[in-house]
Short mmCIF file of C-alpha atoms and ligand atoms in Angstrom, two decimals:
data_model
loop_
_atom_site.label_atom_id
_atom_site.label_comp_id
_atom_site.label_asym_id
_atom_site.label_seq_id
_atom_site.Cartn_x
_atom_site.Cartn_y
_atom_site.Cartn_z
CA MET R 8 -2.17 -20.96 -1.17
CA PHE R 9 -5.15 -20.52 1.32
CA LEU R 10 -7.46 -23.62 1.77
CA GLU R 11 -9.49 -24.55 -1.29
CA SER R 12 -12.60 -23.65 0.69
CA LEU R 13 -11.41 -19.86 1.20
CA TYR R 14 -11.28 -19.28 -2.85
CA VAL R 15 -14.41 -21.21 -3.34
CA ALA R 16 -16.22 -18.96 -0.86
CA ARG R 17 -14.90 -15.78 -2.47
CA ARG R 18 -16.22 -16.44 -5.65
CA GLU R 19 -19.36 -17.58 -4.18
CA ALA R 20 -19.57 -14.33 -2.13
CA LEU R 21 -18.78 -12.41 -5.45
CA ARG R 22 -21.73 -14.35 -7.07
CA GLU R 23 -24.09 -13.15 -4.02
CA LYS R 24 -23.25 -9.43 -4.95
CA LEU R 25 -23.37 -9.39 -8.50
CA ARG R 26 -25.67 -11.69 -10.30
CA SER R 27 -25.38 -11.50 -14.11
CA GLY R 28 -22.89 -11.50 -16.84
CA LEU R 29 -19.22 -12.95 -16.28
CA VAL R 30 -16.19 -11.59 -14.75
CA LEU R 31 -13.08 -11.45 -16.83
CA MET R 32 -10.18 -11.61 -14.50
CA LEU R 33 -6.73 -11.22 -16.16
CA GLY R 34 -3.48 -12.45 -14.30
CA ASN R 35 -0.36 -10.57 -14.83
CA VAL R 36 2.39 -11.51 -17.28
CA ASP R 37 6.09 -11.15 -16.92
CA ALA R 38 7.19 -7.59 -17.14
CA PRO R 39 10.53 -7.20 -19.26
CA ILE R 40 13.18 -4.96 -17.87
CA ASN R 41 14.92 -4.56 -21.37
CA PHE R 42 14.08 -7.54 -23.14
CA ALA R 43 11.67 -10.41 -23.15
CA HIS R 44 13.70 -12.78 -21.19
CA ASN R 45 15.10 -10.45 -18.57
CA VAL R 46 12.20 -9.88 -16.38
CA HIS R 47 11.01 -7.91 -13.16
CA PRO R 48 10.38 -10.33 -10.35
CA PHE R 49 6.90 -11.98 -11.06
CA ARG R 50 3.92 -10.19 -9.11
CA GLN R 51 0.33 -11.67 -9.77
CA ASP R 52 -2.40 -9.35 -10.10
CA ALA R 53 -4.03 -9.12 -6.52
CA THR R 54 -7.66 -9.50 -7.75
CA PHE R 55 -6.79 -12.63 -9.82
CA ARG R 56 -4.63 -13.88 -6.49
CA TYR R 57 -7.61 -13.18 -4.26
CA PHE R 58 -10.08 -15.17 -6.37
CA PHE R 59 -8.03 -17.93 -7.76
CA GLY R 60 -4.51 -17.97 -5.76
CA VAL R 61 -2.62 -19.12 -8.59
CA ASN R 62 0.71 -17.29 -8.48
CA ARG R 63 2.16 -17.60 -12.21
CA PRO R 64 2.35 -15.42 -15.28
CA GLY R 65 0.04 -15.65 -18.41
CA LEU R 66 -3.35 -16.79 -16.84
CA ALA R 67 -7.02 -15.38 -17.08
CA ALA R 68 -10.29 -16.63 -15.46
CA ILE R 69 -13.80 -16.18 -16.12
CA VAL R 70 -16.12 -16.52 -13.23
CA ASP R 71 -19.48 -17.19 -14.84
CA LEU R 72 -22.09 -15.23 -12.45
CA GLU R 73 -25.09 -17.07 -13.65
CA SER R 74 -23.95 -20.56 -13.43
CA ASP R 75 -21.47 -22.30 -10.99
CA GLU R 76 -18.80 -22.43 -13.39
CA ASP R 77 -15.50 -20.94 -13.14
CA THR R 78 -12.83 -21.33 -15.58
CA VAL R 79 -9.14 -20.79 -15.49
CA PHE R 80 -7.44 -19.99 -19.12
CA GLY R 81 -3.63 -20.80 -19.07
CA ASP R 82 -0.80 -23.04 -20.69
CA ASP R 83 1.10 -25.71 -19.14
CA ALA R 84 4.99 -25.31 -19.43
CA THR R 85 6.43 -26.38 -22.72
CA LEU R 86 9.51 -28.62 -23.08
CA ASP R 87 11.48 -25.39 -23.76
CA ASP R 88 10.07 -23.64 -20.40
CA GLU R 89 11.25 -27.09 -18.72
CA ILE R 90 14.81 -26.80 -20.20
CA TRP R 91 15.24 -23.42 -19.20
CA LEU R 92 12.94 -22.64 -16.19
CA GLY R 93 12.60 -26.35 -14.70
CA LYS R 94 9.52 -28.16 -13.94
CA THR R 95 6.55 -26.52 -12.95
CA PRO R 96 3.43 -28.14 -11.43
CA SER R 97 0.49 -28.58 -14.03
CA LEU R 98 -1.79 -25.78 -14.24
CA ALA R 99 -4.76 -27.93 -13.16
CA SER R 100 -3.33 -29.26 -10.07
CA GLU R 101 -2.52 -25.51 -9.16
CA CYS R 102 -6.15 -24.53 -10.03
CA GLU R 103 -7.72 -27.54 -8.14
CA ARG R 104 -6.24 -26.20 -5.07
CA ALA R 105 -8.24 -22.98 -5.40
CA GLY R 106 -11.30 -25.35 -6.10
CA CYS R 107 -11.38 -24.76 -9.71
CA ARG R 108 -11.61 -27.99 -11.80
CA SER R 109 -12.30 -26.31 -15.26
CA VAL R 110 -8.99 -25.47 -16.93
CA ARG R 111 -8.69 -24.51 -20.78
CA ALA R 112 -5.93 -23.47 -22.96
CA TYR R 113 -5.20 -19.83 -23.07
CA ALA R 114 -6.19 -19.51 -26.69
CA ALA R 115 -9.69 -20.47 -25.80
CA LEU R 116 -10.32 -17.37 -23.84
CA GLU R 117 -10.93 -15.35 -27.08
CA ASP R 118 -13.72 -17.59 -28.06
CA ALA R 119 -15.26 -17.73 -24.77
CA ILE R 120 -15.47 -13.92 -24.69
CA ASP R 121 -16.63 -13.71 -28.09
CA HIS R 122 -19.37 -16.13 -27.49
CA ALA R 123 -20.48 -14.16 -24.39
CA LEU R 124 -20.50 -10.89 -26.34
CA ARG R 125 -22.40 -12.30 -29.27
CA ASP R 126 -25.06 -13.43 -26.28
CA GLY R 127 -25.20 -9.90 -25.57
CA ARG R 128 -23.86 -10.52 -21.80
CA THR R 129 -21.99 -8.21 -19.80
CA VAL R 130 -18.56 -8.79 -19.37
CA HIS R 131 -17.33 -7.28 -16.03
CA PHE R 132 -13.84 -6.38 -15.56
CA VAL R 133 -11.68 -4.13 -13.25
CA PRO R 134 -9.60 -1.34 -14.32
CA PRO R 135 -6.19 -2.38 -15.68
CA TYR R 136 -3.38 -0.67 -14.33
CA ARG R 137 -0.70 -2.31 -16.87
CA ALA R 138 -0.44 -1.67 -20.58
CA ALA R 139 -0.28 -5.31 -21.55
CA THR R 140 -3.37 -6.05 -19.61
CA THR R 141 -5.20 -3.03 -21.23
CA LEU R 142 -4.08 -4.28 -24.66
CA GLU R 143 -5.43 -7.83 -23.94
CA ILE R 144 -8.70 -6.65 -22.80
CA ALA R 145 -8.98 -4.48 -25.83
CA ARG R 146 -7.98 -7.46 -28.11
CA LEU R 147 -10.79 -9.32 -26.21
CA LEU R 148 -13.36 -6.98 -26.33
CA GLY R 149 -12.66 -5.91 -29.78
CA CYS R 150 -12.46 -2.06 -28.53
CA ALA R 151 -9.64 0.44 -28.60
CA ALA R 152 -7.25 0.27 -25.75
CA GLN R 153 -8.01 3.96 -24.89
CA ASP R 154 -11.83 2.87 -24.35
CA VAL R 155 -10.80 0.10 -21.97
CA ALA R 156 -10.76 2.03 -18.60
CA SER R 157 -14.02 3.55 -19.34
CA ARG R 158 -15.85 0.14 -19.83
CA ALA R 159 -14.43 -1.20 -16.64
CA SER R 160 -17.51 -2.38 -14.05
CA ALA R 161 -18.41 -0.20 -11.53
CA ALA R 162 -20.67 -2.97 -10.08
CA LEU R 163 -17.82 -5.12 -10.11
CA ILE R 164 -15.48 -2.61 -8.27
CA ASP R 165 -17.83 -2.03 -5.48
CA ALA R 166 -18.49 -5.81 -5.14
CA VAL R 167 -15.04 -6.58 -4.99
CA VAL R 168 -13.85 -3.85 -2.55
CA ALA R 169 -16.78 -4.81 -0.30
CA LEU R 170 -15.20 -8.35 -0.29
CA ARG R 171 -11.38 -7.38 0.00
CA GLU R 172 -11.54 -4.69 2.32
CA ILE R 173 -13.04 -7.26 5.15
CA LYS R 174 -10.06 -9.18 5.88
CA ARG R 175 -10.58 -12.68 7.38
CA ALA R 176 -8.40 -14.33 10.17
CA GLU R 177 -6.34 -16.10 7.46
CA GLU R 178 -5.30 -12.69 5.73
CA ILE R 179 -4.79 -11.15 9.31
CA ALA R 180 -2.22 -13.99 9.79
CA GLU R 181 -0.57 -13.50 6.49
CA ILE R 182 -0.14 -9.40 7.08
CA GLU R 183 1.37 -10.32 10.60
CA SER R 184 3.70 -12.61 8.86
CA ALA R 185 4.81 -9.97 6.61
CA LEU R 186 4.87 -7.72 9.42
CA GLU R 187 7.40 -10.12 11.19
CA ILE R 188 9.88 -9.96 8.07
CA ALA R 189 9.14 -6.24 7.92
CA GLY R 190 10.15 -6.16 11.59
CA GLU R 191 13.55 -8.08 10.98
CA MET R 192 14.33 -5.47 8.12
CA HIS R 193 13.89 -2.61 10.42
CA ARG R 194 15.79 -3.83 13.21
CA ALA R 195 18.55 -4.55 10.64
CA ALA R 196 18.39 -1.36 9.17
CA MET R 197 18.61 0.40 12.57
CA ARG R 198 21.66 -1.18 13.18
CA ALA R 199 23.04 -0.28 9.92
CA ALA R 200 22.49 3.50 10.14
CA ARG R 201 25.66 4.60 11.39
CA PRO R 202 27.83 7.73 10.76
CA GLY R 203 29.64 7.06 7.53
CA ALA R 204 27.74 4.34 6.41
CA HIS R 205 25.57 5.00 2.98
CA GLU R 206 21.87 4.76 2.78
CA ARG R 207 22.31 1.83 0.45
CA ASP R 208 24.00 -0.05 3.35
CA GLY R 209 20.76 0.11 5.09
CA VAL R 210 18.97 -1.07 2.02
CA ALA R 211 21.29 -3.70 1.38
CA ARG R 212 20.68 -5.29 5.08
CA MET R 213 17.04 -5.12 4.37
CA HIS R 214 17.45 -7.10 1.11
CA GLU R 215 19.43 -9.73 2.81
CA VAL R 216 16.37 -10.22 5.28
CA LEU R 217 13.95 -10.37 2.33
CA THR R 218 16.05 -12.85 0.43
CA ARG R 219 16.65 -15.23 3.39
CA HIS R 220 12.84 -15.10 3.71
CA GLY R 221 12.34 -15.56 -0.29
CA VAL R 222 9.83 -12.96 -0.47
CA LEU R 223 9.76 -9.53 -2.34
CA GLU R 224 9.53 -5.97 -0.84
CA ALA R 225 6.04 -4.94 -0.76
CA TYR R 226 7.20 -1.49 -2.44
CA GLN R 227 10.33 0.29 -3.44
CA SER R 228 11.87 0.93 0.14
CA VAL R 229 12.70 4.65 0.98
CA PHE R 230 15.56 4.79 3.00
CA THR R 231 16.85 8.41 3.19
CA LYS R 232 18.60 10.99 5.42
CA ARG R 233 16.26 13.44 3.24
CA GLY R 234 13.08 12.50 4.50
CA ASP R 235 11.55 15.83 3.46
CA ILE R 236 11.56 14.31 -0.12
CA LEU R 237 8.31 12.24 0.37
CA HIS R 238 9.16 9.59 -2.16
CA ASN R 239 13.05 9.55 -2.39
CA PHE R 240 14.26 6.45 -3.88
CA ASN R 241 17.92 7.55 -4.04
CA TYR R 242 20.26 5.66 -1.66
CA ASP R 243 23.63 7.44 -2.36
CA GLY R 244 23.51 9.67 0.51
CA GLN R 245 26.19 9.37 3.38
CA LEU R 246 25.19 9.30 6.84
CA ALA R 247 26.35 11.81 9.31
CA ARG R 248 26.05 11.76 13.17
CA GLY R 249 22.76 14.24 13.65
CA ASP R 250 20.91 13.23 10.24
CA LEU R 251 17.36 11.72 10.50
CA VAL R 252 16.93 8.65 8.47
CA VAL R 253 13.44 7.84 7.18
CA ASN R 254 13.03 4.19 6.66
CA ASP R 255 9.67 3.14 5.01
CA SER R 256 9.73 -0.39 3.77
CA GLY R 257 7.81 -3.40 4.05
CA ALA R 258 7.98 -7.09 2.84
CA THR R 259 5.38 -9.38 1.25
CA SER R 260 4.27 -12.59 2.79
CA ALA R 261 4.64 -15.79 1.04
CA LEU R 262 0.93 -15.40 -0.27
CA GLY R 263 1.73 -12.18 -1.34
CA TYR R 264 0.10 -9.75 1.47
CA ALA R 265 1.96 -6.58 2.00
CA SER R 266 3.38 -4.87 5.25
CA ASP R 267 4.18 -1.26 5.19
CA ILE R 268 6.05 0.01 8.15
CA THR R 269 7.99 3.40 8.58
CA ARG R 270 10.48 4.21 11.46
CA THR R 271 12.66 7.58 11.91
CA LEU R 272 16.24 6.81 12.82
CA PRO R 273 18.63 9.20 14.39
CA VAL R 274 22.15 8.73 13.03
CA GLY R 275 24.81 8.27 15.75
CA GLY R 276 22.17 6.73 17.98
CA ARG R 277 20.56 9.57 19.86
CA PHE R 278 17.92 12.02 18.87
CA ASP R 279 19.05 15.47 19.71
CA THR R 280 16.47 17.81 21.66
CA ARG R 281 14.64 19.45 18.78
CA GLN R 282 14.29 15.92 17.19
CA ARG R 283 13.15 14.28 20.17
CA GLU R 284 10.57 17.19 20.72
CA LEU R 285 9.21 16.54 17.25
CA TYR R 286 9.43 13.04 17.35
CA THR R 287 7.55 12.57 20.70
CA LEU R 288 4.88 14.68 19.27
CA LEU R 289 4.65 12.68 15.88
CA LEU R 290 4.44 9.37 18.26
CA GLU R 291 1.53 11.07 20.20
CA ALA R 292 -0.42 11.95 17.03
CA GLN R 293 -0.02 8.38 15.64
CA ASP R 294 -1.55 7.11 19.01
CA VAL R 295 -4.23 9.62 18.58
CA GLY R 296 -4.77 8.07 15.10
CA ILE R 297 -4.90 4.62 16.60
CA ARG R 298 -6.98 5.10 19.52
CA GLY R 299 -9.57 7.20 17.59
CA SER R 300 -10.18 4.48 15.03
CA ARG R 301 -12.84 2.20 15.31
CA PRO R 302 -15.95 0.88 13.40
CA GLY R 303 -18.40 3.79 12.02
CA VAL R 304 -15.72 6.53 12.50
CA ARG R 305 -14.70 8.10 9.25
CA TYR R 306 -10.83 7.88 8.75
CA ALA R 307 -11.17 11.43 7.59
CA ASP R 308 -11.91 12.51 11.16
CA VAL R 309 -9.44 10.44 12.60
CA HIS R 310 -6.96 12.16 10.21
CA ARG R 311 -8.18 15.45 11.54
CA ALA R 312 -7.79 14.17 15.13
CA ALA R 313 -4.29 13.41 14.28
CA VAL R 314 -3.53 16.53 12.49
CA THR R 315 -5.21 18.68 15.49
CA HIS R 316 -2.69 16.85 17.87
CA LEU R 317 0.23 17.68 15.53
CA VAL R 318 -0.87 21.53 15.26
CA GLU R 319 -1.47 21.77 19.22
CA GLY R 320 2.35 20.56 19.64
CA MET R 321 3.72 22.80 16.80
CA THR R 322 1.72 25.76 18.16
CA GLN R 323 3.56 25.43 21.22
CA MET R 324 6.85 25.32 19.43
CA GLY R 325 5.70 28.69 17.84
CA ILE R 326 5.19 26.97 14.20
CA PHE R 327 1.74 27.71 14.00
CA LYS R 328 -0.24 30.43 15.50
CA GLY R 329 -3.93 31.55 15.92
CA PRO R 330 -6.73 29.03 16.78
CA VAL R 331 -5.62 25.15 16.29
CA ASP R 332 -9.10 24.60 14.45
CA ASP R 333 -8.42 27.30 12.02
CA VAL R 334 -4.88 25.84 11.24
CA VAL R 335 -6.59 22.61 10.98
CA SER R 336 -9.53 23.39 8.77
CA SER R 337 -7.73 26.16 6.53
CA GLY R 338 -5.17 23.19 5.83
CA ALA R 339 -2.20 25.54 6.79
CA TYR R 340 -1.09 22.46 8.65
CA ALA R 341 -0.03 20.86 5.41
CA VAL R 342 2.93 23.00 5.00
CA CYS R 343 4.39 20.40 7.50
CA PHE R 344 2.23 17.31 6.84
CA PRO R 345 1.12 17.33 3.14
CA HIS R 346 0.05 13.65 2.99
CA GLY R 347 -2.87 11.57 4.33
CA LEU R 348 -3.02 9.55 7.56
CA GLY R 349 -3.18 6.24 5.92
CA HIS R 350 -4.69 3.81 3.38
CA GLN R 351 -6.10 0.21 3.47
CA LEU R 352 -3.39 -2.56 3.15
CA GLY R 353 -3.75 -6.23 1.98
CA LEU R 354 -2.65 -7.77 -1.30
CA ASP R 355 -1.59 -4.25 -2.43
CA VAL R 356 0.27 -2.22 -0.12
CA HIS R 357 -2.16 0.61 -1.05
CA ASP R 358 -5.00 -1.98 -1.14
CA MET R 359 -7.21 -2.07 -4.38
CA GLU R 360 -6.11 1.67 -5.39
CA SER R 361 -5.84 0.34 -9.11
CA TYR R 362 -9.66 0.30 -8.84
CA GLY R 363 -9.54 4.10 -8.21
CA GLU R 364 -8.54 5.71 -5.08
CA ASP R 365 -12.00 7.31 -4.45
CA ARG R 366 -13.88 3.86 -5.30
CA VAL R 367 -11.93 2.45 -2.21
CA GLY R 368 -11.32 5.13 0.16
CA TYR R 369 -14.52 7.48 -0.24
CA ASP R 370 -18.29 6.64 -0.54
CA ALA R 371 -21.23 8.61 -1.43
CA GLU R 372 -21.46 10.32 2.15
CA THR R 373 -17.84 11.05 2.27
CA ALA R 374 -16.25 13.46 -0.44
CA ARG R 375 -12.69 13.77 -1.01
CA SER R 376 -11.41 17.15 -0.06
CA ALA R 377 -9.82 19.25 -2.74
CA LEU R 378 -7.47 21.06 0.02
CA PHE R 379 -3.80 20.68 -0.61
CA GLY R 380 -2.65 18.03 1.94
CA LEU R 381 -6.03 16.53 2.72
CA ARG R 382 -6.65 15.85 -1.00
CA SER R 383 -3.74 13.32 -0.60
CA LEU R 384 -5.60 11.27 2.15
CA ARG R 385 -6.62 8.40 0.29
CA MET R 386 -9.00 6.78 2.80
CA GLY R 387 -11.87 9.12 4.33
CA LYS R 388 -14.65 6.82 4.51
CA PRO R 389 -15.93 5.24 7.83
CA LEU R 390 -14.18 2.22 9.27
CA LYS R 391 -15.58 -1.14 9.44
CA ARG R 392 -14.51 -4.12 11.41
CA GLY R 393 -11.89 -6.40 9.72
CA MET R 394 -10.39 -3.49 7.73
CA VAL R 395 -6.66 -3.18 7.86
CA LEU R 396 -5.17 0.41 7.59
CA THR R 397 -1.99 2.04 7.95
CA VAL R 398 -1.47 4.95 10.54
CA GLU R 399 1.20 7.21 9.24
CA PRO R 400 1.59 10.67 10.36
CA GLY R 401 4.67 13.05 9.08
CA ILE R 402 6.06 15.84 10.06
CA TYR R 403 8.45 17.36 7.36
CA PHE R 404 10.08 20.72 6.56
CA ILE R 405 10.39 20.90 2.81
CA GLU R 406 12.13 24.08 1.93
CA ALA R 407 10.64 24.54 -1.64
CA LEU R 408 7.30 24.35 -0.17
CA ILE R 409 7.92 26.72 2.65
CA GLU R 410 9.56 29.40 0.54
CA ARG R 411 6.75 29.05 -2.07
CA TRP R 412 4.04 29.75 0.79
CA ALA R 413 6.22 32.07 2.65
CA ALA R 414 6.60 34.21 -0.79
CA GLU R 415 2.88 34.10 -1.30
CA GLN R 416 2.12 34.80 2.53
CA ARG R 417 -0.23 31.93 2.23
CA HIS R 418 -2.01 31.42 5.49
CA ALA R 419 0.21 34.15 7.15
CA SER R 420 -1.77 34.81 9.91
CA LEU R 421 -1.60 31.05 10.90
CA ILE R 422 2.09 30.32 10.13
CA ASP R 423 5.00 32.15 11.67
CA TYR R 424 7.46 31.38 8.77
CA ALA R 425 10.26 33.13 10.51
CA ILE R 426 10.17 30.46 13.10
CA LEU R 427 9.17 27.54 10.60
CA ARG R 428 12.26 28.60 8.49
CA ARG R 429 14.51 27.70 11.43
CA TYR R 430 13.54 23.93 11.01
CA VAL R 431 14.54 23.59 7.75
CA GLY R 432 17.26 20.91 7.77
CA VAL R 433 15.66 18.75 10.31
CA GLY R 434 14.26 16.97 7.09
CA GLY R 435 11.38 14.74 7.99
CA MET R 436 10.22 12.24 10.09
CA ARG R 437 7.21 9.74 9.69
CA VAL R 438 6.30 6.75 11.78
CA GLU R 439 3.87 3.86 10.27
CA ASP R 440 2.22 0.67 11.63
CA GLU R 441 -0.83 -1.31 10.41
CA ILE R 442 -3.94 -1.49 12.39
CA GLU R 443 -6.61 -3.93 12.35
CA ILE R 444 -10.07 -2.45 13.07
CA THR R 445 -11.60 -4.65 15.80
CA ALA R 446 -15.20 -4.64 17.18
CA ALA R 447 -14.43 -2.05 19.80
CA GLY R 448 -11.49 -0.12 18.41
CA ALA R 449 -8.21 -0.89 16.80
CA ARG R 450 -5.13 -3.22 17.34
CA VAL R 451 -1.56 -2.50 16.26
CA MET R 452 -0.76 -5.51 14.18
CA GLY R 453 2.03 -7.85 14.45
CA THR R 454 5.00 -8.04 17.13
CA PRO R 455 5.88 -4.45 18.11
CA ILE R 456 8.72 -3.18 16.23
CA PRO R 457 10.86 -0.64 17.97
CA LYS R 458 9.20 2.64 17.68
CA THR R 459 9.68 5.03 20.95
CA VAL R 460 12.70 7.24 21.43
CA SER R 461 14.06 4.72 24.25
CA GLU R 462 13.45 1.64 21.97
CA ILE R 463 15.16 3.13 18.78
CA GLU R 464 17.88 4.35 20.82
CA ALA R 465 18.59 0.95 22.64
CA VAL R 466 18.50 -1.02 19.10
CA MET R 467 20.93 1.51 17.59
CA ALA R 468 23.09 1.21 20.45
CA ASP R 469 23.15 -2.61 20.24
N1 LIG D 515 5.11 2.91 1.67
C1 LIG D 515 4.31 3.59 1.05
C2 LIG D 515 3.12 4.39 1.95
O1 LIG D 515 3.43 4.57 3.02
O2 LIG D 515 2.19 4.61 1.64
MN1 MN D 516 1.74 3.55 3.78
MN1 MN D 517 4.90 3.31 3.86
#
């Protein structure tokens, strides 16, 4: 855990922003795979962990906004738990490390909420993303499960987003420690991406790194020669010289912060001429994104600048035609880049998106686009010092999308479909790093992970 004072300060800051009612925070419970005692690796709810730090299942907390009282509700391990799972520290001792000295049995939570409701007090909570949490909130509030989401507190969401989106030095250090592990994972995977190997061999090398560090994946890894399938979680493919592998994977830190790194690897160790040309353009677009990121700039405009660079290069290759601005503004470019430039990252890999993407990535002045491609940009609002974001442009040749658009003659004056079709088979490529927004600009976080053509080829030759 962080120092006690940090958790206390976070709860105080919440009280400053939201002055009446109480905040109900539910931690996660174990998630069964197929029966109660065979569970997924435990991952604590990020909101609970941010304010209370304790990383074990079955907890809840109430932050009373009108008094100084914070209470954690939970139960100590039973003798049975100790027999099967071993000894765990007392809940009181763990809560004390987060500066919370009021700990009650979980069963007391229902009464506490009941009491507050009878007194006409507002019970704020963030929208749940797991069924178990939804049902528990419904039980506590005495409402139907389907009404829980609409009763989530907009004021609480805004207050928590304002706190969590500005990362303090301790959090930056955690993200950088997750990035160290991610760097190890990616280097190991680069060496494993050899002709004849399977995709799962690369994943196995990365899991070995994670296990050695005693941490979890920040999200399910993508390791695929079919980079044109954006979230391809299949690892059965066998690698052949000339394939491009997209490796999008990251670790959590000891305290649960995420990393999210993508590298594109040429199987056989060398990019061919066409791959190199496209990949170099992609790296330049990422650099445009990194250099264009600074406080006050909308991330939607950073996305546009990176896209503009991609389109300039792909116009020279003959894929796009006509004015670059038209290709960008019309959304024609999205035939090759159908997702956004990035998202915030913190305790969640897509930080706070469980509160609603628009509540985190957009604001009253920045509306989300409805255009295909741009509508997938999860973060459009102005950047602030202390934010952490990913910068992750990609170039993809998705046959189904190209053929659909070609059949519809969509953007036919801006896309040369005959030339674009020649690239089907290249697959996809993406590059992704984390940046911290500084006073004057942005800083790529962590120890650099091989990324340029020569750096990647050097590691793969190793
Ligand atoms: N790894 C998920 C993402 O890049 O957004
Ligand atoms: Mn990402
Ligand atoms: Mn990623």
